[in-house]
Short mmCIF file of C-alpha atoms in Angstrom, two decimals:
data_model
loop_
_atom_site.label_atom_id
_atom_site.label_comp_id
_atom_site.label_asym_id
_atom_site.label_seq_id
_atom_site.Cartn_x
_atom_site.Cartn_y
_atom_site.Cartn_z
CA MET Q 284 -3.71 -33.96 48.23
CA SER Q 285 -4.58 -37.46 49.36
CA ALA Q 286 -2.90 -39.79 51.84
CA TYR Q 287 -0.85 -42.44 50.04
CA ARG Q 288 -2.14 -45.95 49.52
CA PRO Q 289 -1.60 -48.27 46.55
CA LEU Q 290 -4.72 -48.17 44.41
CA THR Q 291 -6.54 -51.15 43.00
CA ALA Q 292 -8.94 -51.14 40.05
CA SER Q 293 -11.95 -50.57 42.33
CA THR Q 294 -10.38 -47.98 44.63
CA LEU Q 295 -9.05 -46.07 41.63
CA ILE Q 296 -12.56 -45.80 40.20
CA ASP Q 297 -13.84 -44.60 43.56
CA TYR Q 298 -11.12 -41.96 43.65
CA LEU Q 299 -11.69 -40.71 40.11
CA SER Q 300 -15.44 -40.48 40.70
CA SER Q 301 -14.73 -37.78 43.29
CA LEU Q 302 -13.12 -35.52 40.66
CA ALA Q 303 -15.56 -33.45 38.64
CA PRO Q 304 -13.27 -33.18 35.56
CA MET Q 305 -12.96 -36.97 35.48
CA GLN Q 306 -16.72 -37.40 35.72
CA THR Q 307 -17.05 -35.23 32.62
CA ARG Q 308 -14.19 -36.88 30.75
CA LEU Q 309 -15.32 -40.47 31.43
CA GLY Q 310 -19.05 -39.79 31.31
CA GLY Q 311 -22.00 -41.66 32.71
CA ASN Q 312 -22.02 -43.06 36.21
CA SER Q 313 -18.94 -44.48 37.91
CA ALA Q 314 -20.75 -47.82 38.04
CA ASP Q 315 -20.37 -47.84 34.25
CA TRP Q 316 -16.58 -47.36 34.41
CA THR Q 317 -14.01 -50.14 34.11
CA ALA Q 318 -10.37 -50.15 35.20
CA ARG Q 319 -7.86 -52.49 33.58
CA GLU Q 320 -4.28 -52.87 34.80
CA VAL Q 321 -1.76 -52.66 31.97
CA SER Q 322 1.48 -52.34 33.99
CA ASP Q 323 4.37 -53.21 31.70
CA GLY Q 324 7.44 -51.30 32.91
CA ASN Q 325 9.73 -52.10 35.80
CA LEU Q 326 8.65 -49.45 38.29
CA ASN Q 327 4.98 -48.45 38.49
CA THR Q 328 1.39 -49.62 38.26
CA VAL Q 329 -0.61 -48.40 35.29
CA PHE Q 330 -4.39 -48.62 34.76
CA ILE Q 331 -6.64 -47.70 31.86
CA VAL Q 332 -9.99 -46.42 33.14
CA SER Q 333 -12.80 -46.30 30.58
CA GLY Q 334 -16.29 -44.83 30.66
CA PRO Q 335 -19.10 -44.11 28.20
CA ALA Q 336 -17.52 -40.81 27.10
CA GLY Q 337 -13.83 -41.64 27.07
CA SER Q 338 -10.85 -43.08 28.88
CA VAL Q 339 -7.76 -42.04 30.83
CA CYS Q 340 -4.42 -43.58 31.74
CA CYS Q 341 -3.51 -43.60 35.45
CA LYS Q 342 0.03 -44.18 36.71
CA GLN Q 343 0.97 -44.58 40.37
CA SER Q 344 4.31 -45.08 42.10
CA LEU Q 345 4.85 -48.02 44.39
CA PRO Q 346 7.26 -47.92 47.38
CA TYR Q 347 9.35 -50.56 45.62
CA VAL Q 348 10.31 -51.67 42.11
CA ARG Q 349 7.24 -53.37 40.65
CA VAL Q 350 9.20 -56.26 39.19
CA ASP Q 351 11.36 -56.67 42.32
CA PRO Q 352 9.43 -55.86 45.54
CA ALA Q 353 12.58 -56.37 47.61
CA TRP Q 354 14.10 -53.30 45.90
CA ALA Q 355 12.76 -50.31 47.87
CA MET Q 356 12.13 -47.15 45.87
CA PRO Q 357 11.00 -43.62 46.85
CA LEU Q 358 7.53 -42.65 45.67
CA GLU Q 359 8.36 -39.29 44.12
CA ARG Q 360 9.08 -40.57 40.62
CA THR Q 361 5.59 -39.88 39.25
CA LEU Q 362 5.88 -36.30 40.51
CA PHE Q 363 9.00 -35.82 38.41
CA GLU Q 364 7.22 -37.29 35.41
CA ALA Q 365 4.36 -34.82 35.89
CA ARG Q 366 6.80 -31.89 36.28
CA TRP Q 367 8.59 -33.02 33.12
CA MET Q 368 5.29 -32.99 31.23
CA GLN Q 369 4.42 -29.55 32.59
CA ALA Q 370 7.86 -28.15 31.74
CA LEU Q 371 7.90 -29.46 28.16
CA SER Q 372 4.28 -29.14 27.11
CA PRO Q 373 4.62 -25.55 25.78
CA ALA Q 374 7.60 -26.59 23.63
CA VAL Q 375 6.58 -30.01 22.33
CA GLY Q 376 2.77 -29.91 22.50
CA HIS Q 377 1.14 -33.11 21.31
CA GLN Q 378 4.43 -35.04 21.23
CA ILE Q 379 3.80 -36.08 24.84
CA PRO Q 380 0.51 -37.19 26.43
CA GLU Q 381 -1.73 -34.49 27.89
CA LEU Q 382 -1.60 -34.34 31.69
CA TYR Q 383 -5.10 -34.20 33.19
CA HIS Q 384 -4.54 -34.50 36.94
CA LEU Q 385 -1.78 -34.88 39.53
CA ASP Q 386 -2.32 -36.05 43.11
CA GLU Q 387 0.93 -35.45 44.96
CA GLY Q 388 -0.19 -37.38 48.04
CA LEU Q 389 -1.15 -40.50 46.11
CA PHE Q 390 1.82 -40.07 43.76
CA LEU Q 391 -0.70 -40.53 40.96
CA ILE Q 392 -0.89 -38.94 37.54
CA VAL Q 393 -3.92 -39.11 35.26
CA MET Q 394 -3.18 -38.46 31.61
CA GLU Q 395 -4.29 -38.98 28.05
CA ASN Q 396 -4.88 -42.59 27.11
CA LEU Q 397 -3.04 -43.39 23.89
CA SER Q 398 -5.45 -46.23 23.12
CA THR Q 399 -4.84 -46.16 19.37
CA HIS Q 400 -1.05 -46.24 19.74
CA HIS Q 401 1.46 -49.07 19.95
CA VAL Q 402 4.78 -49.32 21.74
CA LEU Q 403 7.48 -48.56 19.18
CA ARG Q 404 9.72 -51.43 20.31
CA ASN Q 405 6.95 -53.96 19.67
CA ALA Q 406 6.18 -52.41 16.29
CA LEU Q 407 9.84 -52.56 15.29
CA ILE Q 408 10.17 -56.20 16.29
CA ALA Q 409 7.05 -56.98 14.27
CA GLY Q 410 8.38 -54.89 11.36
CA VAL Q 411 5.27 -52.72 11.19
CA ALA Q 412 6.54 -49.35 12.45
CA PRO Q 413 6.05 -46.58 9.86
CA ALA Q 414 9.23 -45.50 8.11
CA GLY Q 415 10.46 -42.09 9.22
CA PHE Q 416 9.37 -42.32 12.86
CA ALA Q 417 12.81 -41.24 14.07
CA ALA Q 418 12.31 -37.81 12.53
CA ARG Q 419 9.60 -37.13 15.10
CA ILE Q 420 11.92 -38.18 17.92
CA GLY Q 421 14.67 -35.92 16.59
CA GLU Q 422 12.21 -33.03 16.48
CA PHE Q 423 11.09 -33.79 20.01
CA VAL Q 424 14.64 -33.73 21.38
CA GLY Q 425 15.46 -30.59 19.40
CA HIS Q 426 12.44 -28.62 20.60
CA ALA Q 427 12.64 -29.85 24.19
CA SER Q 428 16.37 -29.34 24.60
CA TYR Q 429 16.38 -25.84 23.12
CA ALA Q 430 13.37 -24.67 25.12
CA THR Q 431 14.95 -25.72 28.43
CA SER Q 432 18.49 -24.60 27.59
CA TRP Q 433 20.61 -21.66 28.67
CA ARG Q 434 20.16 -20.27 25.15
CA ALA Q 435 16.40 -20.01 25.56
CA LEU Q 436 16.02 -19.17 29.26
CA ALA Q 437 17.47 -16.68 31.70
CA PHE Q 438 19.84 -18.40 34.09
CA GLU Q 439 17.40 -17.84 36.96
CA ASP Q 440 14.79 -19.96 35.15
CA VAL Q 441 17.30 -22.69 34.30
CA TYR Q 442 18.46 -22.76 37.92
CA ALA Q 443 14.87 -23.19 39.11
CA LEU Q 444 14.26 -26.11 36.74
CA ARG Q 445 17.63 -27.65 37.43
CA ASP Q 446 17.05 -27.40 41.17
CA LEU Q 447 13.68 -29.12 40.83
CA PHE Q 448 14.96 -32.06 38.79
CA SER Q 449 18.21 -32.36 40.76
CA ARG Q 450 16.06 -33.89 43.49
CA ASN Q 451 15.28 -36.86 41.26
CA LEU Q 452 18.02 -38.73 43.08
CA ALA Q 453 16.63 -42.27 43.20
CA LEU Q 454 16.13 -42.61 39.45
CA THR Q 455 19.34 -40.79 38.60
CA ARG Q 456 21.10 -43.28 40.87
CA ILE Q 457 19.58 -46.07 38.79
CA THR Q 458 21.08 -44.49 35.65
CA VAL Q 459 24.48 -43.97 37.26
CA ASP Q 460 24.54 -47.59 38.43
CA LEU Q 461 22.80 -49.55 35.66
CA VAL Q 462 24.02 -47.54 32.65
CA LEU Q 463 27.31 -45.97 33.67
CA THR Q 464 28.86 -48.41 36.14
CA ASP Q 465 27.43 -51.90 36.75
CA PRO Q 466 28.20 -53.55 33.38
CA TYR Q 467 31.93 -52.92 33.91
CA ARG Q 468 32.08 -54.48 37.37
CA THR Q 469 33.11 -58.10 37.75
CA ASP Q 470 31.22 -58.49 41.02
CA CYS Q 471 27.80 -57.04 40.14
CA PRO Q 472 25.01 -59.62 40.63
CA ARG Q 473 22.60 -57.57 38.49
CA ASN Q 474 24.59 -58.30 35.33
CA ARG Q 475 23.61 -61.28 33.19
CA TRP Q 476 24.62 -62.59 29.79
CA ILE Q 477 24.58 -65.68 27.62
CA SER Q 478 27.19 -68.02 29.04
CA PRO Q 479 29.59 -69.46 28.13
CA GLU Q 480 29.45 -67.95 24.61
CA LEU Q 481 29.93 -64.35 25.77
CA ASP Q 482 32.13 -65.00 28.80
CA ASP Q 483 35.36 -64.04 27.05
CA LEU Q 484 34.01 -60.75 25.72
CA VAL Q 485 32.35 -59.77 28.99
CA GLU Q 486 35.55 -60.49 30.89
CA SER Q 487 37.53 -58.31 28.50
CA LEU Q 488 35.08 -55.42 28.94
CA GLN Q 489 35.19 -55.72 32.71
CA THR Q 490 38.99 -55.81 32.92
CA ASP Q 491 39.87 -53.23 30.23
CA SER Q 492 41.42 -50.23 32.00
CA VAL Q 493 41.54 -48.17 28.79
CA LEU Q 494 37.81 -48.71 28.28
CA HIS Q 495 37.09 -47.86 31.91
CA ALA Q 496 38.94 -44.55 31.55
CA ALA Q 497 36.77 -43.76 28.54
CA VAL Q 498 33.65 -44.71 30.52
CA GLU Q 499 34.80 -42.30 33.22
CA ARG Q 500 34.85 -39.49 30.66
CA MET Q 501 31.22 -40.26 29.83
CA GLN Q 502 30.38 -40.38 33.55
CA GLU Q 503 31.88 -36.90 33.83
CA ARG Q 504 29.78 -35.63 30.92
CA PHE Q 505 26.60 -37.08 32.40
CA LEU Q 506 27.17 -35.77 35.91
CA SER Q 507 28.66 -32.37 35.17
CA SER Q 508 27.02 -31.08 31.96
CA SER Q 509 23.62 -29.42 32.42
CA GLN Q 510 22.75 -28.43 28.86
CA ALA Q 511 19.00 -29.05 28.96
CA LEU Q 512 16.16 -30.98 30.55
CA LEU Q 513 16.45 -34.61 29.44
CA HIS Q 514 13.91 -37.40 29.23
CA GLY Q 515 16.59 -39.55 30.84
CA ASP Q 516 15.39 -42.94 29.56
CA LEU Q 517 14.60 -42.39 25.89
CA HIS Q 518 14.40 -45.76 24.16
CA THR Q 519 11.98 -47.49 21.81
CA GLY Q 520 9.93 -48.75 24.75
CA SER Q 521 9.20 -45.19 25.87
CA VAL Q 522 7.71 -44.14 22.52
CA MET Q 523 4.15 -44.76 21.34
CA ILE Q 524 3.18 -44.57 17.67
CA SER Q 525 0.01 -44.47 15.63
CA GLY Q 526 0.74 -43.72 11.99
CA ASP Q 527 2.50 -40.36 11.90
CA ASP Q 528 1.55 -39.57 15.50
CA VAL Q 529 4.60 -40.29 17.66
CA ARG Q 530 4.47 -39.66 21.42
CA VAL Q 531 7.19 -39.80 24.05
CA ILE Q 532 6.08 -41.20 27.41
CA ASP Q 533 7.55 -42.17 30.80
CA GLY Q 534 9.54 -39.06 31.67
CA GLU Q 535 10.11 -40.11 35.28
CA PHE Q 536 13.92 -40.24 34.84
CA ALA Q 537 13.98 -36.54 33.85
CA LEU Q 538 17.05 -34.54 34.84
CA TYR Q 539 19.31 -31.79 33.55
CA GLY Q 540 22.19 -33.22 31.55
CA PRO Q 541 23.98 -33.41 28.18
CA ILE Q 542 21.63 -33.40 25.18
CA GLY Q 543 23.57 -36.22 23.55
CA PHE Q 544 22.45 -38.59 26.30
CA ASP Q 545 18.84 -38.80 25.07
CA LEU Q 546 19.96 -39.02 21.44
CA GLY Q 547 22.54 -41.70 22.17
CA MET Q 548 20.15 -43.86 24.17
CA PHE Q 549 17.54 -43.83 21.42
CA LEU Q 550 20.07 -44.33 18.64
CA ALA Q 551 21.54 -47.37 20.38
CA ASN Q 552 18.14 -49.03 20.60
CA LEU Q 553 17.71 -48.65 16.85
CA ALA Q 554 21.11 -50.21 16.30
CA MET Q 555 20.31 -53.15 18.56
CA ASN Q 556 17.10 -53.79 16.67
CA ALA Q 557 19.13 -54.03 13.47
CA TYR Q 558 21.66 -56.33 15.10
CA ALA Q 559 18.87 -58.63 16.26
CA GLN Q 560 16.99 -58.41 12.95
CA PRO Q 561 19.60 -57.90 10.20
CA GLU Q 562 16.88 -57.44 7.61
CA HIS Q 563 16.31 -54.05 9.30
CA ASP Q 564 19.89 -52.85 8.71
CA ASP Q 565 19.17 -50.35 5.93
CA TRP Q 566 15.94 -49.22 7.59
CA MET Q 567 17.60 -48.50 10.94
CA ARG Q 568 20.51 -46.75 9.23
CA ASP Q 569 18.03 -44.42 7.56
CA GLU Q 570 16.20 -43.84 10.85
CA ILE Q 571 19.42 -42.98 12.69
CA ALA Q 572 20.34 -40.47 9.99
CA LEU Q 573 16.83 -38.98 10.26
CA LEU Q 574 17.07 -38.80 14.04
CA TRP Q 575 20.18 -36.66 13.84
CA SER Q 576 19.16 -34.43 10.91
CA SER Q 577 15.72 -33.76 12.40
CA PHE Q 578 17.16 -32.97 15.82
CA ARG Q 579 19.68 -30.58 14.31
CA ARG Q 580 17.06 -28.86 12.15
CA ALA Q 581 14.56 -28.47 15.01
CA TYR Q 582 17.15 -27.08 17.40
CA LEU Q 583 18.52 -24.69 14.76
CA GLU Q 584 15.06 -23.41 13.86
CA ARG Q 585 14.52 -22.23 17.42
CA TRP Q 586 18.07 -20.99 17.83
CA GLU Q 587 17.94 -18.91 14.64
CA ALA Q 588 14.41 -17.63 15.29
CA GLY Q 589 15.59 -16.18 18.58
CA ALA Q 590 12.06 -16.02 19.96
CA GLN Q 591 13.52 -16.80 23.38
CA ARG Q 592 16.96 -15.53 24.25
CA GLY Q 593 18.74 -16.65 27.36
CA ASP Q 594 21.83 -15.16 28.91
CA MET Q 595 24.16 -17.51 27.04
CA ALA Q 596 22.96 -16.27 23.65
CA SER Q 597 22.56 -12.60 24.51
CA LEU Q 598 25.49 -11.38 22.37
CA THR Q 599 25.49 -13.53 19.24
CA ARG Q 600 23.30 -13.51 16.19
CA PRO Q 601 22.80 -16.34 13.67
CA ALA Q 602 24.82 -14.67 10.93
CA SER Q 603 27.91 -14.45 13.12
CA CYS Q 604 27.87 -17.79 14.94
CA ALA Q 605 28.37 -20.46 12.26
CA ALA Q 606 31.56 -21.65 13.94
CA GLU Q 607 29.79 -21.85 17.28
CA ARG Q 608 26.99 -23.92 15.75
CA THR Q 609 29.53 -26.34 14.30
CA ARG Q 610 31.33 -26.70 17.66
CA PHE Q 611 28.06 -27.16 19.54
CA PHE Q 612 26.65 -29.90 17.31
CA GLN Q 613 29.99 -31.71 17.20
CA GLN Q 614 30.02 -31.77 21.01
CA ILE Q 615 26.51 -33.21 21.06
CA LEU Q 616 27.52 -35.85 18.49
CA HIS Q 617 30.53 -36.83 20.62
CA ASP Q 618 28.24 -37.29 23.60
CA CYS Q 619 25.68 -39.11 21.48
CA ALA Q 620 28.30 -41.62 20.31
CA GLY Q 621 29.64 -42.27 23.79
CA PHE Q 622 26.25 -42.67 25.45
CA ALA Q 623 25.08 -44.89 22.60
CA GLY Q 624 28.04 -47.15 23.36
CA LEU Q 625 27.09 -47.30 27.04
CA GLU Q 626 23.50 -48.16 26.15
CA LEU Q 627 24.57 -50.92 23.75
CA ILE Q 628 26.57 -52.60 26.50
CA ARG Q 629 24.15 -52.17 29.39
CA ARG Q 630 21.14 -53.45 27.40
CA THR Q 631 23.16 -56.51 26.44
CA ILE Q 632 24.71 -57.63 29.74
CA GLY Q 633 23.13 -55.36 32.38
CA PHE Q 634 20.02 -55.54 34.54
CA ALA Q 635 17.43 -54.07 32.13
CA GLN Q 636 17.75 -55.84 28.78
CA ILE Q 637 15.60 -55.62 25.66
CA ALA Q 638 13.15 -57.90 23.89
CA ASP Q 639 14.65 -57.21 20.45
CA TYR Q 640 17.36 -59.81 20.95
CA GLU Q 641 14.75 -62.53 21.34
CA ALA Q 642 13.36 -61.70 17.90
CA GLY Q 643 16.29 -63.52 16.32
CA SER Q 644 15.58 -66.82 14.63
CA ASN Q 645 17.83 -68.90 16.90
CA ARG Q 646 20.35 -68.83 19.75
CA GLU Q 647 23.32 -68.52 17.40
CA ASN Q 648 21.88 -65.37 15.82
CA GLU Q 649 21.07 -63.90 19.22
CA ILE Q 650 24.62 -64.49 20.40
CA GLU Q 651 25.98 -62.83 17.27
CA ALA Q 652 23.68 -59.82 17.74
CA ARG Q 653 24.74 -59.41 21.37
CA ARG Q 654 28.42 -59.80 20.52
CA ARG Q 655 28.09 -57.19 17.80
CA ALA Q 656 26.45 -54.78 20.25
CA LEU Q 657 29.19 -55.28 22.85
CA LEU Q 658 32.01 -54.77 20.35
CA THR Q 659 30.36 -51.70 18.84
CA GLY Q 660 29.63 -50.29 22.28
CA ARG Q 661 33.28 -50.55 23.27
CA THR Q 662 34.37 -48.83 20.04
CA LEU Q 663 31.89 -45.97 20.41
CA ILE Q 664 32.86 -45.28 24.00
CA GLN Q 665 36.57 -45.22 23.18
CA LYS Q 666 36.25 -43.21 19.95
CA ALA Q 667 33.39 -40.91 20.99
CA PHE Q 668 35.40 -37.69 20.91
CA GLN Q 669 36.79 -38.47 17.46
CA ILE Q 670 33.38 -38.89 15.80
CA ASP Q 671 32.50 -35.57 14.18
CA THR Q 672 29.82 -36.51 11.64
CA ILE Q 673 26.74 -38.71 11.64
CA GLU Q 674 28.28 -40.62 8.72
CA ALA Q 675 31.29 -41.47 10.87
CA LEU Q 676 28.99 -42.62 13.65
CA LEU Q 677 27.01 -44.80 11.26
CA ASP Q 678 30.23 -46.32 9.94
CA GLN Q 679 31.19 -47.36 13.48
CA ILE Q 680 27.75 -48.85 14.09
#
């Protein structure tokens, strides 16, 4: 374990050259290696290091938010990402990058370089993402959420995992603030929107006591339901694609929570892409339907196989629990709808917005897309517990 210091391209190469597995993976002499910074997210520095034999991706925490150095941030976030990868790898395999090395002192992870892949958000904006990609995301959530659930694991094992990820306080605080709270405050300087065109709608969202009560119900679900280990920030910018190979990355927000949170976040990003690019409407509708059906099928396959049986499922068998399956998936769909609504609103007027909106042909279309997202978000939050089918959810969207 090394003493912490922010790494540069040259010091990173020096560090990697001291690791025998990296010498083998990169090949040649370290003088032949190159390091290129590709930092794109809000929080960390990311480098691609290449050698004669191969390449790796290196991600290091900074003691502040990368895009806002005045915003101090604990360093532990890369450790949680590494633990998330370790916890899920047996269940999801190649659907996440392979973890090669973790240095807990440097808060550095070295992992598979997805050099042939593209960020899904960029591919969607360009209209070149392969149809059916959402099926892979549904499968990922299904396999990951079952494998880390009370149905699959003894409660002692769930407690151990939950205890580990419950320490991810700084990034969970970001979610509680930026997703679940800030957009509904009239005095939050982190909020921003197109003014004056959206002023009336934003004011109505921020002064609507009925909406705020519904938001509180979703806050309760997020903070009190520990169904499974979540990605915690699953959107189209945290997915890499190359043909049929779809990988989920950036698990640093990982925590135990309601399964519908991950599904709702991803679903909302598909909806916003369609709002910004109306020619994608039918495509995104199909992808949302695939996301849900693939999640349900993947989760059910593991549940019915019963290869792992936790304490919660110790009495029931598939033939006798049809009603329980219906109740369970309806609960997840309720959560999915509500969290999708929160994501639609926070990505439209909150701190961390999305590039999809800028893909519109002009300001008028962008305003219409944002207005549509805000109105739909309000509806989904308020009607979340009345939405019992994916068709009903699609109708609302």
